[in-house]
Amino acid sequence: MSGDKLHLDHQHLLRLLAQMVRIRVFERRCAELYQREKIRGFLHLYDGEEAIAVGVMATLAPQDAVIATYREHGQAIARGVPMNRLMAELYGKVEGCCRGRGGSMHFFDRALRFIGGNAIVGGGLPLAVGTALGDTMQGRDAVSACFFGEGAVDEGEFHESLNLAALWRLPVLFVCENNLYSMGTALAHAESVTDIHAKAASYGVASEAVDGNDVIAVELAARRAVAALRAGGGPQFLECRTYRTRAHSMFDAQLYRDKAEVEAWKQRSPILRFQSWLENSHLAFDDEVARLEADAEAEVTAAIEFAEAGHLEALEDLERFVVMDEVPA
Amino acid sequence: MTTMTYREACKQAIRAALQADPRVFMMGEDIAAYGGCYAVSKGLCAEFGAERIRDTPLSESAFVGAGIGAAMAGMRPIVEIMTVNFSLLALDQIMNNAATIPHMSGGQFAVPLVIRMATGAGRQLAAQHSHSLEGWYAHIPGLRILAPATVEDARHMLAPALADPNPVLLFEHVMLYNVEGDVDEHLEGVDITHARIRRPGNDVTVITYGGSLPRALAAAETLASDGISAEVIDLRVLRPLDMGTVAASVARTHRCVIVDEGWKSGSLAAEVCARLVESVFYELDAPIARVCAAEVPMPYAAHLEQAALPNAERIVAAVRQVVRPA
Ligand SMILES: Cc1ncc(C[n+]2csc(CCOP(=O)(O)OP(=O)(O)O)c2C)c(N)n1
């Protein structure tokens, strides 16, 4: 679905729910697989933030570029990267989306213009400015959507990138996932001014704060922003206010926040909220919800089987792709 | 053959690239309105327009990253960083994105980007404008590192660099910009893989690159009048190193001096030395010697700066020590 109108039709609403559920189920199984040591390295889960990736991705077209962080399972799934390839990547298998070289933090998919998977806080923003520049110089009608946490606002690259995108009026959709903590550092502990969308506005970037736990609100805001981008309105900024309801990674005792705070946010889970709203408004029925949940479980189970059956990259290929023989077409 | 300065050769290389390929554009600080801090891009904006000769804000990380993104989106950017000293503000983008993404993405993305920057000392610009850090970059897998030392290479290395699907860093030594030399404008097939013997000789191999090449050649001249025949090798490509050419020479001369304007500790000279020890140890008739910068932040005062740098005299002394130990 594209254009700047949000269609509240049944199929679309169910699709939004299904996408969020797919992410949630995928990651719940990831956490289990981590405990079983099937997945290693860092694993950053998106639990509680699913509405942002799903709402924004619903507004993008195939020619658009997506740049995300190390907490990018949700973006990859919502963009349409097959779960099989994601799970195989987490298993370090050659069937993975990066042939096992990236892992959880570095999902890439060229066909979908999914350009990582960047684990340097703030490091993806300049890249998004560049893809937008390259697209613009080649006359393409494409936007670059760049996801990052509020921790990136501390970094110089955030400010440099917003300025450059605004200066050159490039079609970048900056999506700040403000989940209030960067690792254990509360926003107010790191930023003298905590109103992030106001900082973006100070660069002349059209900027808006939105309830990041409301998938419809996110989609609406993103739809407006993407329409403005396609109309040549220069970069757009969305501060999506949300909360991460799981630990930062698998090595986090969460000493920096109260259990009660986490519990309160769990009650505001974007899936719970959207699902209740759909049911109360008679826009979705129990059996439909049950079916999409079952579908998600089955899809993840199949992905795990695919990953289990996958192969390891040949050791002779260890150094392959360090130096490229050609630019992939 | 045309005679031109190294600076002019750099500019003509960029002009030719802009004419040859609409995907090529250039961006950097003060390259358009000001004409480039070393005047390399002077006049290019008038000729090619502000779309293709882009002044950037003082945001090394953002515009280098934007170059990487633009390259991944199908462009062939030439990014100019005023000097290697300032490139440290873009080190994250160069190392963590440009050099890393092709492999990390399992070969799905290439980064066909060229980054040019000035390097080196000799203009009394003191410790934040004078360092030679190309050796650091040569540490990084995924990058190709070039150091044109001649006017011909300044004119002809850019085209193959732009044709390379990988990120290429091009280091132009500040003391070379005014050097004049002959160039065949239409020379084709200049490679960016091999070292070159700039002066053949039999008694000792002097290995160098970039701004130290003229010093090494001057030293060889002095040594010749002394009856010592020095072979001078210009590495040209600092990564990946062409050890074939280097090792073959040392295997013939059995003696070797490495000249590098970087600091000795952990330097490119150290790497070349280690590889020679690994490959031609039994061919050596004397210990390998190195002439490097003194281990100080480059000082301002002329006599101190000169004392900190490799020069012909020091190279001559090192060669004598290796050839005829006192
Ligand atoms: C440049 C840099 N500094 C530090 C880190 C370590 N680190 C990883 S995630 C993280 C927190 C970032 O928080 P935020 O941007 O808000 O995103 P979130 O994890 O909350 O999604 C930190 C400090 C890093 N990866 N990169």
mmCIF file with all atom_site columns, N, CA and C in Angstrom, chain A residues 173-176 195-198 200-201 205-211 217-226 235-241:
data_model
loop_
_atom_site.group_PDB
_atom_site.id
_atom_site.type_symbol
_atom_site.label_atom_id
_atom_site.label_alt_id
_atom_site.label_comp_id
_atom_site.label_asym_id
_atom_site.label_entity_id
_atom_site.label_seq_id
_atom_site.pdbx_PDB_ins_code
_atom_site.Cartn_x
_atom_site.Cartn_y
_atom_site.Cartn_z
_atom_site.occupancy
_atom_site.B_iso_or_equiv
_atom_site.pdbx_formal_charge
_atom_site.auth_seq_id
_atom_site.auth_comp_id
_atom_site.auth_asym_id
_atom_site.auth_atom_id
_atom_site.pdbx_PDB_model_num
ATOM 1   N N  . LEU A 1 173 ? 14.283 9.807  5.646  1.00 0.00 ? 173 LEU A N  1
ATOM 2   C CA . LEU A 1 173 ? 13.333 9.714  6.751  1.00 0.00 ? 173 LEU A CA 1
ATOM 3   C C  . LEU A 1 173 ? 14.117 9.248  7.975  1.00 0.00 ? 173 LEU A C  1
ATOM 4   N N  . PHE A 1 174 ? 14.352 10.160 8.896  1.00 0.00 ? 174 PHE A N  1
ATOM 5   C CA . PHE A 1 174 ? 15.053 9.811  10.132 1.00 0.00 ? 174 PHE A CA 1
ATOM 6   C C  . PHE A 1 174 ? 14.027 9.303  11.138 1.00 0.00 ? 174 PHE A C  1
ATOM 7   N N  . VAL A 1 175 ? 14.213 8.077  11.605 1.00 0.00 ? 175 VAL A N  1
ATOM 8   C CA . VAL A 1 175 ? 13.269 7.505  12.562 1.00 0.00 ? 175 VAL A CA 1
ATOM 9   C C  . VAL A 1 175 ? 14.012 7.223  13.861 1.00 0.00 ? 175 VAL A C  1
ATOM 10  N N  . CYS A 1 176 ? 13.761 8.066  14.852 1.00 0.00 ? 176 CYS A N  1
ATOM 11  C CA . CYS A 1 176 ? 14.407 7.872  16.147 1.00 0.00 ? 176 CYS A CA 1
ATOM 12  C C  . CYS A 1 176 ? 13.508 7.014  17.015 1.00 0.00 ? 176 CYS A C  1
ATOM 13  N N  . ASP A 1 195 ? 14.166 16.750 24.589 1.00 0.00 ? 195 ASP A N  1
ATOM 14  C CA . ASP A 1 195 ? 13.138 16.795 23.557 1.00 0.00 ? 195 ASP A CA 1
ATOM 15  C C  . ASP A 1 195 ? 13.812 16.608 22.194 1.00 0.00 ? 195 ASP A C  1
ATOM 16  N N  . ILE A 1 196 ? 13.842 15.368 21.741 1.00 0.00 ? 196 ILE A N  1
ATOM 17  C CA . ILE A 1 196 ? 14.682 15.039 20.583 1.00 0.00 ? 196 ILE A CA 1
ATOM 18  C C  . ILE A 1 196 ? 14.148 15.627 19.283 1.00 0.00 ? 196 ILE A C  1
ATOM 19  N N  . HIS A 1 197 ? 12.830 15.584 19.130 1.00 0.00 ? 197 HIS A N  1
ATOM 20  C CA . HIS A 1 197 ? 12.322 16.083 17.846 1.00 0.00 ? 197 HIS A CA 1
ATOM 21  C C  . HIS A 1 197 ? 12.567 17.587 17.713 1.00 0.00 ? 197 HIS A C  1
ATOM 22  N N  . ALA A 1 198 ? 12.697 18.275 18.857 1.00 0.00 ? 198 ALA A N  1
ATOM 23  C CA . ALA A 1 198 ? 13.008 19.710 18.802 1.00 0.00 ? 198 ALA A CA 1
ATOM 24  C C  . ALA A 1 198 ? 14.432 19.936 18.300 1.00 0.00 ? 198 ALA A C  1
ATOM 25  N N  . ALA A 1 200 ? 15.950 18.050 16.156 1.00 0.00 ? 200 ALA A N  1
ATOM 26  C CA . ALA A 1 200 ? 15.896 17.851 14.702 1.00 0.00 ? 200 ALA A CA 1
ATOM 27  C C  . ALA A 1 200 ? 15.344 19.104 14.035 1.00 0.00 ? 200 ALA A C  1
ATOM 28  N N  . ALA A 1 201 ? 14.299 19.666 14.638 1.00 0.00 ? 201 ALA A N  1
ATOM 29  C CA . ALA A 1 201 ? 13.671 20.854 14.049 1.00 0.00 ? 201 ALA A CA 1
ATOM 30  C C  . ALA A 1 201 ? 14.668 22.007 13.981 1.00 0.00 ? 201 ALA A C  1
ATOM 31  N N  . VAL A 1 205 ? 14.756 20.562 9.862  1.00 0.00 ? 205 VAL A N  1
ATOM 32  C CA . VAL A 1 205 ? 14.172 19.294 9.414  1.00 0.00 ? 205 VAL A CA 1
ATOM 33  C C  . VAL A 1 205 ? 12.744 19.217 9.934  1.00 0.00 ? 205 VAL A C  1
ATOM 34  N N  . ALA A 1 206 ? 11.779 18.949 9.060  1.00 0.00 ? 206 ALA A N  1
ATOM 35  C CA . ALA A 1 206 ? 10.395 18.785 9.502  1.00 0.00 ? 206 ALA A CA 1
ATOM 36  C C  . ALA A 1 206 ? 10.343 17.629 10.487 1.00 0.00 ? 206 ALA A C  1
ATOM 37  N N  . SER A 1 207 ? 9.758  17.880 11.650 1.00 0.00 ? 207 SER A N  1
ATOM 38  C CA . SER A 1 207 ? 9.956  16.947 12.747 1.00 0.00 ? 207 SER A CA 1
ATOM 39  C C  . SER A 1 207 ? 8.689  16.769 13.559 1.00 0.00 ? 207 SER A C  1
ATOM 40  N N  . GLU A 1 208 ? 8.498  15.561 14.028 1.00 0.00 ? 208 GLU A N  1
ATOM 41  C CA . GLU A 1 208 ? 7.263  15.246 14.742 1.00 0.00 ? 208 GLU A CA 1
ATOM 42  C C  . GLU A 1 208 ? 7.555  14.176 15.795 1.00 0.00 ? 208 GLU A C  1
ATOM 43  N N  . ALA A 1 209 ? 6.881  14.273 16.934 1.00 0.00 ? 209 ALA A N  1
ATOM 44  C CA . ALA A 1 209 ? 6.967  13.214 17.943 1.00 0.00 ? 209 ALA A CA 1
ATOM 45  C C  . ALA A 1 209 ? 5.674  12.412 17.872 1.00 0.00 ? 209 ALA A C  1
ATOM 46  N N  . VAL A 1 210 ? 5.809  11.115 17.992 1.00 0.00 ? 210 VAL A N  1
ATOM 47  C CA . VAL A 1 210 ? 4.627  10.266 17.860 1.00 0.00 ? 210 VAL A CA 1
ATOM 48  C C  . VAL A 1 210 ? 4.686  9.136  18.885 1.00 0.00 ? 210 VAL A C  1
ATOM 49  N N  . ASP A 1 211 ? 3.504  8.655  19.260 1.00 0.00 ? 211 ASP A N  1
ATOM 50  C CA . ASP A 1 211 ? 3.407  7.511  20.169 1.00 0.00 ? 211 ASP A CA 1
ATOM 51  C C  . ASP A 1 211 ? 3.906  6.278  19.431 1.00 0.00 ? 211 ASP A C  1
ATOM 52  N N  . ALA A 1 217 ? -0.698 5.252  14.646 1.00 0.00 ? 217 ALA A N  1
ATOM 53  C CA . ALA A 1 217 ? -0.120 6.598  14.750 1.00 0.00 ? 217 ALA A CA 1
ATOM 54  C C  . ALA A 1 217 ? 1.219  6.661  14.028 1.00 0.00 ? 217 ALA A C  1
ATOM 55  N N  . VAL A 1 218 ? 2.016  5.611  14.182 1.00 0.00 ? 218 VAL A N  1
ATOM 56  C CA . VAL A 1 218 ? 3.315  5.584  13.506 1.00 0.00 ? 218 VAL A CA 1
ATOM 57  C C  . VAL A 1 218 ? 3.117  5.559  11.998 1.00 0.00 ? 218 VAL A C  1
ATOM 58  N N  . GLU A 1 219 ? 2.215  4.699  11.545 1.00 0.00 ? 219 GLU A N  1
ATOM 59  C CA . GLU A 1 219 ? 2.023  4.602  10.100 1.00 0.00 ? 219 GLU A CA 1
ATOM 60  C C  . GLU A 1 219 ? 1.514  5.927  9.524  1.00 0.00 ? 219 GLU A C  1
ATOM 61  N N  . LEU A 1 220 ? 0.581  6.539  10.232 1.00 0.00 ? 220 LEU A N  1
ATOM 62  C CA . LEU A 1 220 ? 0.039  7.823  9.757  1.00 0.00 ? 220 LEU A CA 1
ATOM 63  C C  . LEU A 1 220 ? 1.142  8.872  9.634  1.00 0.00 ? 220 LEU A C  1
ATOM 64  N N  . ALA A 1 221 ? 1.929  8.971  10.681 1.00 0.00 ? 221 ALA A N  1
ATOM 65  C CA . ALA A 1 221 ? 3.005  9.975  10.684 1.00 0.00 ? 221 ALA A CA 1
ATOM 66  C C  . ALA A 1 221 ? 4.025  9.670  9.589  1.00 0.00 ? 221 ALA A C  1
ATOM 67  N N  . ALA A 1 222 ? 4.352  8.387  9.457  1.00 0.00 ? 222 ALA A N  1
ATOM 68  C CA . ALA A 1 222 ? 5.328  8.002  8.435  1.00 0.00 ? 222 ALA A CA 1
ATOM 69  C C  . ALA A 1 222 ? 4.767  8.267  7.040  1.00 0.00 ? 222 ALA A C  1
ATOM 70  N N  . ARG A 1 223 ? 3.498  8.009  6.878  1.00 0.00 ? 223 ARG A N  1
ATOM 71  C CA . ARG A 1 223 ? 2.868  8.219  5.571  1.00 0.00 ? 223 ARG A CA 1
ATOM 72  C C  . ARG A 1 223 ? 2.930  9.703  5.181  1.00 0.00 ? 223 ARG A C  1
ATOM 73  N N  . ARG A 1 224 ? 2.636  10.567 6.153  1.00 0.00 ? 224 ARG A N  1
ATOM 74  C CA . ARG A 1 224 ? 2.751  12.014 5.886  1.00 0.00 ? 224 ARG A CA 1
ATOM 75  C C  . ARG A 1 224 ? 4.186  12.369 5.532  1.00 0.00 ? 224 ARG A C  1
ATOM 76  N N  . ALA A 1 225 ? 5.104  11.836 6.312  1.00 0.00 ? 225 ALA A N  1
ATOM 77  C CA . ALA A 1 225 ? 6.520  12.170 6.112  1.00 0.00 ? 225 ALA A CA 1
ATOM 78  C C  . ALA A 1 225 ? 7.016  11.671 4.758  1.00 0.00 ? 225 ALA A C  1
ATOM 79  N N  . VAL A 1 226 ? 6.660  10.449 4.404  1.00 0.00 ? 226 VAL A N  1
ATOM 80  C CA . VAL A 1 226 ? 7.126  9.883  3.131  1.00 0.00 ? 226 VAL A CA 1
ATOM 81  C C  . VAL A 1 226 ? 6.518  10.650 1.962  1.00 0.00 ? 226 VAL A C  1
ATOM 82  N N  . PRO A 1 235 ? 14.406 16.424 4.189  1.00 0.00 ? 235 PRO A N  1
ATOM 83  C CA . PRO A 1 235 ? 14.371 15.348 5.174  1.00 0.00 ? 235 PRO A CA 1
ATOM 84  C C  . PRO A 1 235 ? 13.263 15.514 6.214  1.00 0.00 ? 235 PRO A C  1
ATOM 85  N N  . GLN A 1 236 ? 12.798 14.396 6.710  1.00 0.00 ? 236 GLN A N  1
ATOM 86  C CA . GLN A 1 236 ? 11.723 14.377 7.700  1.00 0.00 ? 236 GLN A CA 1
ATOM 87  C C  . GLN A 1 236 ? 12.214 13.582 8.907  1.00 0.00 ? 236 GLN A C  1
ATOM 88  N N  . PHE A 1 237 ? 11.704 13.966 10.052 1.00 0.00 ? 237 PHE A N  1
ATOM 89  C CA . PHE A 1 237 ? 12.177 13.330 11.288 1.00 0.00 ? 237 PHE A CA 1
ATOM 90  C C  . PHE A 1 237 ? 10.991 12.866 12.119 1.00 0.00 ? 237 PHE A C  1
ATOM 91  N N  . LEU A 1 238 ? 11.036 11.619 12.534 1.00 0.00 ? 238 LEU A N  1
ATOM 92  C CA . LEU A 1 238 ? 10.003 11.106 13.442 1.00 0.00 ? 238 LEU A CA 1
ATOM 93  C C  . LEU A 1 238 ? 10.670 10.651 14.728 1.00 0.00 ? 238 LEU A C  1
ATOM 94  N N  . GLU A 1 239 ? 10.241 11.222 15.826 1.00 0.00 ? 239 GLU A N  1
ATOM 95  C CA . GLU A 1 239 ? 10.678 10.698 17.120 1.00 0.00 ? 239 GLU A CA 1
ATOM 96  C C  . GLU A 1 239 ? 9.566  9.785  17.614 1.00 0.00 ? 239 GLU A C  1
ATOM 97  N N  . CYS A 1 240 ? 9.832  8.494  17.621 1.00 0.00 ? 240 CYS A N  1
ATOM 98  C CA . CYS A 1 240 ? 8.826  7.523  18.045 1.00 0.00 ? 240 CYS A CA 1
ATOM 99  C C  . CYS A 1 240 ? 9.101  7.171  19.504 1.00 0.00 ? 240 CYS A C  1
ATOM 100 N N  . ARG A 1 241 ? 8.170  7.534  20.376 1.00 0.00 ? 241 ARG A N  1
ATOM 101 C CA . ARG A 1 241 ? 8.378  7.321  21.814 1.00 0.00 ? 241 ARG A CA 1
ATOM 102 C C  . ARG A 1 241 ? 7.892  5.939  22.199 1.00 0.00 ? 241 ARG A C  1
#
